[in-house]
Every structure is written in structure tokens, then in C-alpha cells.
Coordinates of C-alpha atoms in Angstrom, one line a residue:
M1 CA 18.1 18.9 -0.9
T2 CA 15.9 18.8 -4.0
A3 CA 14.5 15.9 -5.9
Q4 CA 15.6 15.2 -9.5
T5 CA 12.9 14.8 -12.1
I6 CA 13.6 12.7 -15.2
P7 CA 11.1 13.0 -18.0
V8 CA 9.4 9.8 -19.3
D9 CA 8.8 9.0 -23.0
P10 CA 5.6 10.1 -24.6
F11 CA 2.7 7.9 -23.7
E12 CA -1.1 7.3 -23.9
L13 CA -2.7 6.4 -20.6
I14 CA -6.3 5.0 -21.0
V15 CA -8.2 5.0 -17.6
F16 CA -11.2 2.7 -17.5
G17 CA -13.4 4.0 -14.7
G18 CA -12.1 7.5 -15.6
T19 CA -15.1 9.2 -14.0
G20 CA -14.8 7.3 -10.7
D21 CA -13.6 8.3 -7.3
L22 CA -10.1 6.8 -7.7
S23 CA -9.6 8.7 -11.0
Y24 CA -10.7 12.1 -9.7
R25 CA -9.2 11.7 -6.2
K26 CA -5.8 10.1 -7.0
L27 CA -4.9 9.4 -10.6
L28 CA -5.7 12.8 -12.3
P29 CA -4.1 14.9 -9.5
A30 CA -1.0 12.6 -9.6
L31 CA -0.7 13.1 -13.3
F32 CA -1.2 16.8 -12.9
H33 CA 1.7 17.0 -10.5
R34 CA 4.0 15.1 -12.8
D35 CA 3.0 17.4 -15.7
C36 CA 3.8 20.4 -13.6
A37 CA 7.2 18.9 -12.7
G38 CA 8.0 18.5 -16.4
Q39 CA 8.0 14.7 -16.3
I40 CA 5.3 14.3 -18.8
V41 CA 6.5 15.6 -22.2
G42 CA 5.6 15.9 -25.8
P43 CA 2.2 14.7 -27.1
S44 CA 1.4 12.5 -24.1
R45 CA -2.3 12.1 -23.5
I46 CA -4.7 10.8 -20.8
L47 CA -7.9 9.3 -22.1
A48 CA -10.6 8.7 -19.6
V49 CA -13.1 6.0 -20.4
S50 CA -16.4 5.0 -18.8
R51 CA -20.0 4.1 -19.8
R52 CA -21.2 7.6 -18.9
D53 CA -22.5 9.8 -21.7
M54 CA -20.3 12.9 -21.2
S55 CA -18.8 15.4 -23.6
A56 CA -15.1 16.0 -23.7
E57 CA -15.6 19.5 -22.4
A58 CA -17.7 18.3 -19.4
F59 CA -15.0 15.9 -18.5
R60 CA -12.4 18.6 -18.6
N61 CA -14.5 20.7 -16.3
A62 CA -14.9 17.7 -13.9
T63 CA -11.1 17.3 -14.1
R64 CA -10.6 20.9 -13.3
D65 CA -12.9 20.6 -10.3
A66 CA -10.9 17.6 -9.1
I67 CA -7.6 19.4 -9.3
E68 CA -9.0 22.4 -7.4
R69 CA -10.3 20.0 -4.7
F70 CA -7.4 17.6 -4.3
V71 CA -4.3 19.7 -5.2
A72 CA -3.2 22.3 -2.8
A73 CA -3.6 25.9 -4.0
E74 CA 0.2 26.6 -3.7
D75 CA 0.9 23.6 -6.1
R76 CA -1.2 24.8 -9.0
T77 CA -1.7 27.8 -11.2
P78 CA -4.4 28.5 -13.8
E79 CA -1.8 28.2 -16.6
A80 CA -0.6 24.8 -15.3
V81 CA -4.2 23.5 -15.0
E82 CA -5.0 24.6 -18.6
H83 CA -1.8 23.0 -19.8
F84 CA -2.7 19.7 -18.2
L85 CA -6.3 19.8 -19.4
N86 CA -5.0 20.0 -23.0
R87 CA -3.7 16.5 -22.5
V88 CA -7.0 15.1 -21.2
C89 CA -9.9 13.7 -23.3
Y90 CA -12.9 11.5 -22.8
T91 CA -14.6 8.6 -24.6
A92 CA -17.8 6.7 -23.6
V93 CA -17.1 3.0 -23.9
D94 CA -19.0 0.0 -22.7
G95 CA -16.2 -2.0 -21.2
T96 CA -18.0 -5.4 -21.3
G97 CA -20.0 -4.7 -24.5
E98 CA -19.3 -3.4 -28.0
A99 CA -20.4 0.3 -27.8
G100 CA -17.6 2.9 -28.1
W101 CA -14.6 0.6 -28.9
G102 CA -14.4 1.8 -32.4
E103 CA -14.2 5.4 -31.3
L104 CA -11.6 4.6 -28.8
K105 CA -9.5 2.8 -31.4
E106 CA -9.8 5.8 -33.7
K107 CA -8.5 8.1 -31.0
L108 CA -5.6 5.8 -30.3
S109 CA -4.6 5.4 -33.9
G110 CA -2.4 8.5 -34.0
G111 CA -0.3 7.3 -31.1
G112 CA 2.1 5.3 -33.2
E113 CA 4.4 3.2 -31.0
F114 CA 4.0 5.4 -27.9
V115 CA 3.9 3.6 -24.6
R116 CA 0.2 2.6 -24.2
A117 CA -1.0 1.9 -20.7
F118 CA -4.5 0.8 -19.7
Y119 CA -5.4 1.5 -16.1
L120 CA -8.4 -0.6 -14.9
A121 CA -9.8 1.5 -12.1
V122 CA -13.0 -0.6 -12.1
N123 CA -14.5 -3.5 -10.2
P124 CA -12.2 -6.6 -10.5
E125 CA -15.1 -8.6 -12.1
L126 CA -14.6 -6.3 -15.1
F127 CA -10.9 -6.9 -15.5
G128 CA -11.3 -10.0 -17.7
P129 CA -14.0 -8.7 -20.0
I130 CA -12.2 -5.4 -20.6
C131 CA -8.9 -7.1 -21.3
A132 CA -10.6 -9.4 -23.7
N133 CA -12.1 -6.4 -25.6
I134 CA -8.8 -4.6 -25.6
G135 CA -7.3 -7.7 -27.4
R136 CA -10.3 -8.3 -29.7
H137 CA -10.4 -4.7 -30.9
G138 CA -6.6 -4.6 -31.7
L139 CA -5.7 -1.9 -29.2
M140 CA -2.4 -3.3 -28.2
N141 CA 1.0 -2.2 -29.5
A142 CA 4.6 -3.3 -28.8
E143 CA 4.7 -1.0 -25.7
T144 CA 1.4 -1.9 -24.1
R145 CA 0.9 -2.4 -20.3
V146 CA -2.2 -2.9 -18.1
V147 CA -2.5 -1.8 -14.5
I148 CA -5.0 -3.6 -12.2
E149 CA -6.0 -2.5 -8.7
K150 CA -6.8 -4.6 -5.7
P151 CA -8.7 -6.6 -4.7
I152 CA -7.3 -9.4 -6.9
G153 CA -9.8 -12.0 -5.9
K154 CA -11.4 -12.9 -2.6
D155 CA -9.2 -16.0 -2.1
F156 CA -6.6 -18.1 -3.9
E157 CA -9.1 -19.7 -6.3
T158 CA -10.8 -16.4 -7.4
A159 CA -7.4 -14.7 -7.6
Q160 CA -6.3 -17.3 -10.0
A161 CA -9.4 -16.8 -12.1
V162 CA -8.8 -13.0 -12.3
N163 CA -5.1 -13.5 -13.1
A164 CA -6.0 -16.1 -15.8
A165 CA -8.5 -13.8 -17.4
V166 CA -6.0 -10.9 -17.6
G167 CA -3.2 -13.3 -18.6
A168 CA -5.1 -14.6 -21.5
V169 CA -4.6 -11.2 -23.2
F170 CA -1.4 -9.8 -21.6
D171 CA 1.9 -11.4 -21.0
E172 CA 3.1 -11.4 -17.3
H173 CA 5.7 -8.7 -18.0
Q174 CA 2.9 -6.4 -19.3
I175 CA 0.8 -6.7 -16.1
Y176 CA 1.2 -4.2 -13.3
R177 CA -0.6 -5.2 -10.1
I178 CA -0.5 -1.9 -8.2
D179 CA -0.2 -1.6 -4.4
H180 CA 0.0 2.1 -3.6
Y181 CA 1.8 1.4 -0.3
L182 CA 4.8 0.3 -2.2
G183 CA 5.0 3.7 -3.9
K184 CA 5.4 5.6 -0.6
E185 CA 8.7 7.3 -0.1
T186 CA 9.3 5.7 3.3
V187 CA 8.7 2.2 2.0
Q188 CA 11.4 2.6 -0.6
N189 CA 13.7 4.2 2.0
L190 CA 13.4 1.0 3.9
M191 CA 15.3 -0.6 1.0
A192 CA 17.8 2.2 1.0
L193 CA 18.3 2.0 4.8
R194 CA 18.9 -1.8 4.6
F195 CA 21.0 -2.1 1.5
A196 CA 22.7 1.3 1.0
N197 CA 24.2 1.6 4.5
A198 CA 26.6 -0.6 6.4
L199 CA 24.9 0.3 9.7
F200 CA 21.8 -1.8 9.8
E201 CA 22.2 -4.9 7.7
P202 CA 24.8 -6.7 10.0
L203 CA 22.2 -6.3 12.8
W204 CA 19.2 -7.3 10.7
N205 CA 18.6 -10.8 12.1
A206 CA 17.4 -12.8 15.0
A207 CA 20.6 -12.3 16.9
H208 CA 19.9 -8.6 17.3
I209 CA 16.2 -8.0 16.6
D210 CA 13.7 -9.0 19.2
H211 CA 10.5 -8.5 17.2
V212 CA 8.9 -6.4 14.4
Q213 CA 5.6 -4.6 14.5
I214 CA 3.6 -3.4 11.5
T215 CA 0.6 -1.2 12.1
V216 CA -1.8 0.2 9.5
A217 CA -4.5 2.1 11.5
E218 CA -7.3 4.2 10.2
N219 CA -9.5 6.5 12.3
I220 CA -12.3 6.5 9.7
G221 CA -15.1 4.0 9.2
V222 CA -16.1 2.3 6.0
E223 CA -17.1 5.7 4.5
G224 CA -19.7 4.6 2.0
R225 CA -17.7 1.5 1.1
G226 CA -19.8 -0.8 3.3
G227 CA -21.1 -2.9 0.3
Y228 CA -17.5 -3.8 -0.7
Y229 CA -16.0 -3.9 2.8
D230 CA -18.5 -6.3 4.2
T231 CA -17.6 -8.9 1.6
A232 CA -13.9 -8.3 2.3
G233 CA -13.0 -7.4 5.9
A234 CA -9.7 -6.2 7.3
L235 CA -7.7 -9.4 6.5
R236 CA -8.5 -9.4 2.8
D237 CA -8.6 -5.6 2.4
M238 CA -5.3 -4.8 4.1
V239 CA -3.3 -7.8 5.3
Q240 CA -3.2 -9.9 2.2
N241 CA -1.7 -7.1 0.1
H242 CA -0.4 -4.0 1.9
I243 CA 0.8 -5.5 5.2
L244 CA 2.3 -8.6 3.7
Q245 CA 4.2 -6.5 1.2
L246 CA 5.6 -4.4 4.0
L247 CA 6.6 -7.6 5.9
C248 CA 8.4 -8.8 2.8
L249 CA 10.5 -5.7 2.4
V250 CA 11.5 -5.9 6.1
A251 CA 12.3 -9.6 6.0
M252 CA 13.7 -10.2 2.5
E253 CA 17.3 -11.1 1.8
A254 CA 19.4 -8.7 -0.2
P255 CA 18.6 -9.2 -3.9
M256 CA 21.4 -9.5 -6.4
S257 CA 20.3 -6.1 -7.9
M258 CA 17.3 -3.8 -8.1
D259 CA 16.2 -5.7 -11.1
A260 CA 12.4 -6.2 -10.7
D261 CA 12.5 -10.0 -10.7
A262 CA 15.5 -10.1 -8.4
V263 CA 13.6 -8.1 -5.8
R264 CA 10.3 -10.0 -6.3
D265 CA 12.1 -13.4 -6.1
E266 CA 13.3 -12.5 -2.6
K267 CA 9.9 -11.2 -1.5
L268 CA 8.3 -14.5 -2.7
K269 CA 10.8 -16.5 -0.5
V270 CA 9.5 -14.6 2.5
L271 CA 5.9 -15.4 1.7
K272 CA 6.6 -19.0 1.2
A273 CA 8.5 -19.2 4.6
L274 CA 5.6 -17.8 6.6
V275 CA 4.5 -20.4 9.2
P276 CA 0.9 -21.4 8.5
I277 CA -1.9 -20.2 10.8
T278 CA -4.6 -22.8 11.0
G279 CA -7.3 -24.0 13.3
D280 CA -4.6 -25.5 15.6
N281 CA -2.9 -22.2 16.4
M282 CA -5.5 -19.7 15.4
E283 CA -6.6 -18.6 18.9
R284 CA -3.1 -17.7 20.1
M285 CA -2.0 -16.2 16.7
T286 CA -5.0 -14.1 15.6
V287 CA -7.5 -11.6 17.0
R288 CA -10.4 -10.2 15.0
G289 CA -12.6 -7.4 16.0
Q290 CA -15.5 -5.1 14.9
Y291 CA -16.0 -1.6 16.1
A292 CA -19.0 -0.5 18.2
A293 CA -20.3 3.0 18.6
G294 CA -17.8 5.5 20.1
A295 CA -16.1 8.8 19.5
S296 CA -13.7 9.9 16.8
A297 CA -12.4 13.3 15.7
G298 CA -14.2 15.0 18.6
G299 CA -17.7 13.6 17.8
A300 CA -19.8 10.5 18.2
V301 CA -19.6 7.8 15.5
P302 CA -21.9 4.8 14.9
A303 CA -21.1 1.2 15.1
Y304 CA -20.0 -0.7 12.0
Q305 CA -23.3 -2.6 11.8
D306 CA -25.2 0.7 12.0
E307 CA -23.2 1.9 9.0
L308 CA -24.6 -1.1 7.2
D309 CA -28.1 0.1 8.0
G310 CA -28.3 -2.2 11.0
D311 CA -27.7 -5.4 9.0
S312 CA -26.1 -8.2 11.1
S313 CA -22.5 -8.8 10.0
A314 CA -19.6 -11.0 11.2
T315 CA -17.1 -9.1 9.1
E316 CA -13.9 -8.0 10.9
T317 CA -12.9 -4.3 10.9
F318 CA -9.8 -5.1 12.9
V319 CA -7.3 -7.9 12.8
A320 CA -4.1 -8.5 14.8
L321 CA -1.8 -11.4 13.9
K322 CA 1.4 -12.9 15.2
A323 CA 3.4 -14.1 12.1
E324 CA 6.5 -16.2 12.1
I325 CA 9.1 -16.8 9.3
A326 CA 10.7 -20.1 9.2
N327 CA 14.2 -19.4 8.0
W328 CA 17.7 -18.8 9.4
R329 CA 17.5 -15.0 9.5
W330 CA 14.2 -14.7 11.3
A331 CA 13.6 -18.0 13.3
G332 CA 12.2 -17.0 16.7
V333 CA 11.5 -13.4 15.8
P334 CA 7.7 -12.7 15.9
F335 CA 6.2 -10.2 13.4
Y336 CA 3.1 -8.6 15.0
L337 CA 0.7 -7.2 12.4
R338 CA -2.4 -5.1 13.1
T339 CA -4.8 -3.0 11.1
G340 CA -8.3 -1.7 11.7
K341 CA -10.8 1.0 11.1
R342 CA -12.2 3.5 13.7
L343 CA -9.0 3.3 15.7
A344 CA -7.5 6.0 17.9
D345 CA -5.3 7.5 15.3
R346 CA -4.4 7.4 11.6
V347 CA -0.9 5.9 11.4
S348 CA 1.0 3.5 9.3
E349 CA 4.4 2.5 10.6
I350 CA 7.0 -0.3 10.9
V351 CA 8.8 -0.8 14.2
V352 CA 11.9 -2.8 14.4
A353 CA 12.6 -3.5 18.0
F354 CA 16.2 -4.6 18.9
H355 CA 17.1 -6.8 21.8
P356 CA 17.9 -4.9 25.0
I357 CA 21.5 -4.6 26.2
P358 CA 22.6 -7.7 28.1
H359 CA 23.9 -5.8 31.2
S360 CA 23.7 -2.3 32.4
I361 CA 26.9 -0.7 33.8
F362 CA 24.9 2.3 35.2
G363 CA 23.5 2.4 38.6
S364 CA 19.8 2.5 39.5
G365 CA 19.9 6.2 39.7
A366 CA 20.5 6.4 36.0
G367 CA 17.0 5.1 35.3
S368 CA 15.8 2.2 33.2
I369 CA 17.3 1.5 29.8
A370 CA 14.9 1.0 26.9
A371 CA 15.8 -1.2 23.9
N372 CA 16.6 0.6 20.7
H373 CA 13.7 0.9 18.1
L374 CA 13.9 1.9 14.5
V375 CA 10.5 3.4 13.6
I376 CA 9.7 3.8 9.9
R377 CA 6.6 6.0 9.5
L378 CA 4.6 5.7 6.3
Q379 CA 1.8 8.1 7.2
P380 CA 1.3 10.7 8.3
D381 CA 4.5 12.7 8.3
E382 CA 6.7 10.2 6.5
G383 CA 10.1 9.7 8.0
V384 CA 12.4 7.6 10.0
K385 CA 13.2 7.7 13.7
L386 CA 15.9 5.7 15.5
W387 CA 15.3 5.7 19.3
L388 CA 18.5 5.7 21.3
M389 CA 19.5 6.1 25.0
I390 CA 21.6 9.2 25.8
K391 CA 22.7 11.1 28.9
D392 CA 20.2 13.7 30.0
P393 CA 22.2 17.0 29.8
G394 CA 23.2 18.8 33.0
P395 CA 25.1 18.2 36.2
G396 CA 24.1 15.8 38.9
G397 CA 25.3 12.5 37.7
M398 CA 24.4 10.1 35.0
R399 CA 20.7 10.1 34.0
L400 CA 19.7 8.3 30.9
K401 CA 16.9 9.3 28.6
Q402 CA 15.5 7.8 25.4
V403 CA 15.3 10.2 22.5
P404 CA 14.9 9.9 18.7
L405 CA 17.2 10.6 15.9
D406 CA 14.5 12.0 13.6
M407 CA 14.6 12.4 9.9
S408 CA 11.4 13.9 8.5
F409 CA 11.2 13.9 4.7
A410 CA 9.3 17.1 4.7
Q411 CA 12.2 18.8 6.6
A412 CA 15.1 17.0 4.8
F413 CA 13.9 17.8 1.3
D414 CA 12.8 21.3 0.3
S415 CA 10.3 20.1 -2.2
R416 CA 6.8 18.5 -1.9
N417 CA 6.8 14.8 -1.2
P418 CA 5.2 13.1 -4.3
D419 CA 2.2 10.9 -3.8
A420 CA 2.6 7.2 -4.2
Y421 CA 0.5 7.2 -7.3
E422 CA 2.8 9.7 -9.0
R423 CA 5.8 7.4 -8.7
L424 CA 3.9 4.2 -9.6
L425 CA 2.3 5.7 -12.7
M426 CA 5.6 6.9 -14.0
D427 CA 7.1 3.5 -13.3
V428 CA 4.4 2.0 -15.4
I429 CA 5.3 4.3 -18.3
R430 CA 9.0 3.5 -17.8
G431 CA 8.3 -0.2 -17.8
N432 CA 9.7 -0.7 -14.4
P433 CA 7.7 -3.4 -12.5
T434 CA 9.9 -3.5 -9.3
L435 CA 7.2 -2.0 -7.1
F436 CA 4.4 -4.1 -8.5
M437 CA 3.3 -7.6 -7.5
R438 CA 4.1 -10.6 -9.6
R439 CA 1.4 -13.2 -10.0
D440 CA 3.2 -15.8 -7.9
E441 CA 3.4 -13.2 -5.0
V442 CA -0.3 -12.8 -5.1
D443 CA -0.8 -16.6 -5.1
A444 CA 1.6 -17.1 -2.2
A445 CA -0.1 -14.4 -0.1
W446 CA -3.5 -15.9 -0.6
Q447 CA -2.2 -19.4 0.2
W448 CA -1.1 -18.0 3.6
V449 CA -4.3 -16.0 4.2
D450 CA -6.9 -18.6 3.1
P451 CA -6.3 -21.0 6.0
I452 CA -6.8 -18.1 8.5
L453 CA -10.2 -17.3 6.8
E454 CA -11.1 -21.0 6.9
A455 CA -10.1 -21.4 10.6
W456 CA -12.2 -18.3 11.5
K457 CA -15.2 -19.7 9.6
A458 CA -14.8 -23.1 11.1
G459 CA -14.5 -21.7 14.6
G460 CA -17.7 -19.7 14.2
E461 CA -16.7 -17.1 16.8
A462 CA -18.0 -13.6 16.2
P463 CA -15.4 -10.7 16.0
K464 CA -14.6 -9.2 19.4
S465 CA -16.2 -5.8 19.9
Y466 CA -14.2 -2.7 20.5
T467 CA -15.2 0.9 21.0
A468 CA -14.6 3.3 18.1
G469 CA -11.7 5.6 18.8
T470 CA -9.7 3.1 20.8
W471 CA -6.8 0.8 19.7
G472 CA -9.0 -2.3 19.1
P473 CA -10.1 -5.1 21.3
S474 CA -8.3 -5.9 24.5
A475 CA -7.4 -9.3 23.1
S476 CA -5.0 -7.6 20.7
V477 CA -3.1 -6.2 23.7
A478 CA -3.0 -9.7 25.2
L479 CA -1.7 -11.1 21.9
I480 CA 1.5 -9.3 22.2
E481 CA 1.8 -8.8 26.0
R482 CA 1.7 -12.5 26.8
D483 CA 5.0 -12.6 25.0
G484 CA 6.3 -9.9 27.3
R485 CA 6.1 -7.1 24.7
T486 CA 3.8 -4.2 24.0
W487 CA 2.5 -2.3 21.1
H488 CA 4.7 0.7 20.2
E489 CA 2.9 4.0 20.6
E490 CA 5.3 6.5 22.3
S491 CA 6.4 8.0 19.0
R492 CA 3.0 9.4 18.1

């Protein structure tokens, strides 16, 4: 099977922070792939903006270097690179001051009523000032959108301040709060599995599902992001956005349609139904850890605090949570969430564990019968596995074995799997906000996370140490095993 590519209308994409790591590593390569696929047409342009004094030719050369570095050789040709570079230009602009805004406005004046999208790949503290300048200098047209990256605040109060600053210039329907996890093929296939098939939805409830696990594990450390990470930690950096969004897609009721607000209304209901975690239940519902020195990728790696030049820190690099949803569909079904850095492997997956069969008709010689699991793998090797019990082939009686029905996207589709940013950027241009967070979703997520942060602070306990290259502190194993369950790892 091959994927269908539908071109988007001509657009102007203005990337503030256009010379930053996100631009070179993700945004420009994603746009290059869409240009190669014929999805970007006509006079569409990408305007990179930053304070740096750089000529247009120097930026094109930097863009060429980024494409050669982050796009596989088989996915690019010299002709395709030159074609894309003709769409790219650069302007030096002081986002919070006055310099350069006149030149930017002049470059945009020929765009007519093209879709005009501003991507703020900058520190969130700059969102408000940049948006204010966009409005003050008259850079908006009838088809203007703005894209903002996480983190949106450090808690509910600061998130409200960020959203208020952006909302003072842009209407809510113009604001696209991006979470790249929602652009992954497997995440969207979760929606297709649930709502385009008759197989799973009748079983998608507490009567048939024992528990759900969501794991987002990284085998790298803070990788030069220590300054940011030490002010955030795993709960803010991963749980408040990525993992809670995945939980919503697993747990939400069927929306009336794929209309953006219909989908986001159902996600919001899940967030509001989460049982609060406070000082009263914190110890049995949460585990926080911080990695010590260990081994990863075949070599020794330092402790988190050594990566901060030895500064003392109580920031968690690992968190495991037991979340509960107080509604009819999910009452009594725990959602076990975990994420961390310097873990044993790089993997992101959702595991839906069904109840075991109530009675085995097979004798003891057949072996034990494992419960069915649906494993939705986000990275690496995106795909879906349904673990079933079958008869082990051959004579000699009934012997049962657990095997997966395995659908790898790389094998099922004879085309490259687009990066999440490719899909999300094109959705911005189309004006489709389904895969982006609405303001009330951000608020509800922080309202659940804030009491956890407050309980940790009030408790005063340091994060539990774990050796780099393992699966986190032993307390995270106890979190799930005291319920008679275990973390799912056999599919790796």
C-alpha cells in the first residue's frame, strides 16, 4: 500500500527561532520531505527569523547542511534540495524589540491572502512579546495561525499567563499548541483501531480490560538541556503533555465526528475525570527517581548531577504514576504511567492488558495461559501487536504458546513513514486543529499535575536513585507489582 498525498494551499510559514536546533533538526527537514512529496505547491515560502545577523545565502547554506545531516541520502537529490532552498529566506528580527519588523512586513506584503502561519520555536517567555509585535506591526491576515511549542508554563498559573498573552492577539481557533506525539502515525492509528473497527470497542471497558500501561522511555540523558530540564523534571516535561494526551486517546469516549472540537471535548472529559493525587495518596500512587552513574549504549555514563557540573538537584528524571479515571467505562482500571531518562531502552508504547480467561479447559500439560495484550508501539518501529494464545504446531498434544499478530507500518506500507512534524505542519496550513491542544485541555492537565508537584514538595523526600541503563528505581516495580501486575517488556 502507498500513502496518498494531498497538496495544501499556498502559504507563508514564518519560523521565529529559525536558526535554532528545532528548526534545523525537525522543521526544515519535515518541510523538505513535504516539498519532495508534492504537498507544498505554488509560491509557498518558508521565512526563518531570529536575532542573528545572517545573510539569506548563509541561511540557505545552513539549511542545506541540515538537510544533508537529518534527511537520509536515499530521500534527497541535489535537484530536490535546490528546489526547496528556493522557497527559503531569512530575516533578522528582534522578537521582543523593534529591529527588523519593518523588513519582515515588507517581505510578507506580497503574500496576499495566503495562509500565514507563525511558528514560535523559541523560549515560552518570548511567546507573549512576539505575538504582541505581530499584532502591533499588522502582520496578520484573514488566514493567520500561530503555533506554540511546549512547555506551556510550569504550572497552572504560569500556563494561564502564557495563554493569556498569546490570546490577547490571536483568537483561540488561530492558536495551535503542538505536541509532536499526537502526530505520530501509531497515535492516530489508535483512533482508527478503536473507532473504525467493530473488534475492539465492545471490549474497551472495565469489564474486559484489566489495566493500561503507557511507557515513554529514553536511553539518553539531558544532552545539553540541563538548564531547562532542571527547572522542569520528568513530570512537567513528559507527563503533563505527551503522556496525558496518550491517556486521553486511550480512554476517551467516541466523539460524534472527527471534528476538532468534538475530539477535544472528549479528551477534556477524561482529564477532568482523573482522580486527584495529593499528599494523602502520593506515596502509593507515585514514584520519582533520578539516575546515578551507570552504563548506556555500551559505555559508562555520568550521573544526572554530574551532568549539571555537580550541582545538587532534587529534580526527578524518572516518574511512575498510578492514575485512575472516575467514570463508568474505566472505574477500577488502573493506568500505569512511566517515563524517564537513562533507562534501559528507547521505547514509547501503550499496552492494553485484557482480563485473563475465567477458566482454562486445557490440562496442565498445555502450559500457562497469558492474558491478551494489545501493544501499540510509537517508537521505535511504529506498529501494533496483538498478543494471543495459539497451539504450538506439531504432534504431541495441546501445547499453548503466546505469539503476536504483528503489523509493522514499515512493512505494511511501501513508502517512508512521515515524521510527526510533517503531518502537524500540514495540518496547521490546512487549518485542522484536531491534533493540537485546546486551552482548556492545557488547564485541566495542569490542574491534575499541580497537586502532585505540591505533594512532592511538601513531603520533602529526595528522588530515589537508580542506575543509568536500568528501568528506573525498584520502587516503580513495587508500584505495579503490589497490585499483582508487572511492567510489560516481553515485546522488546
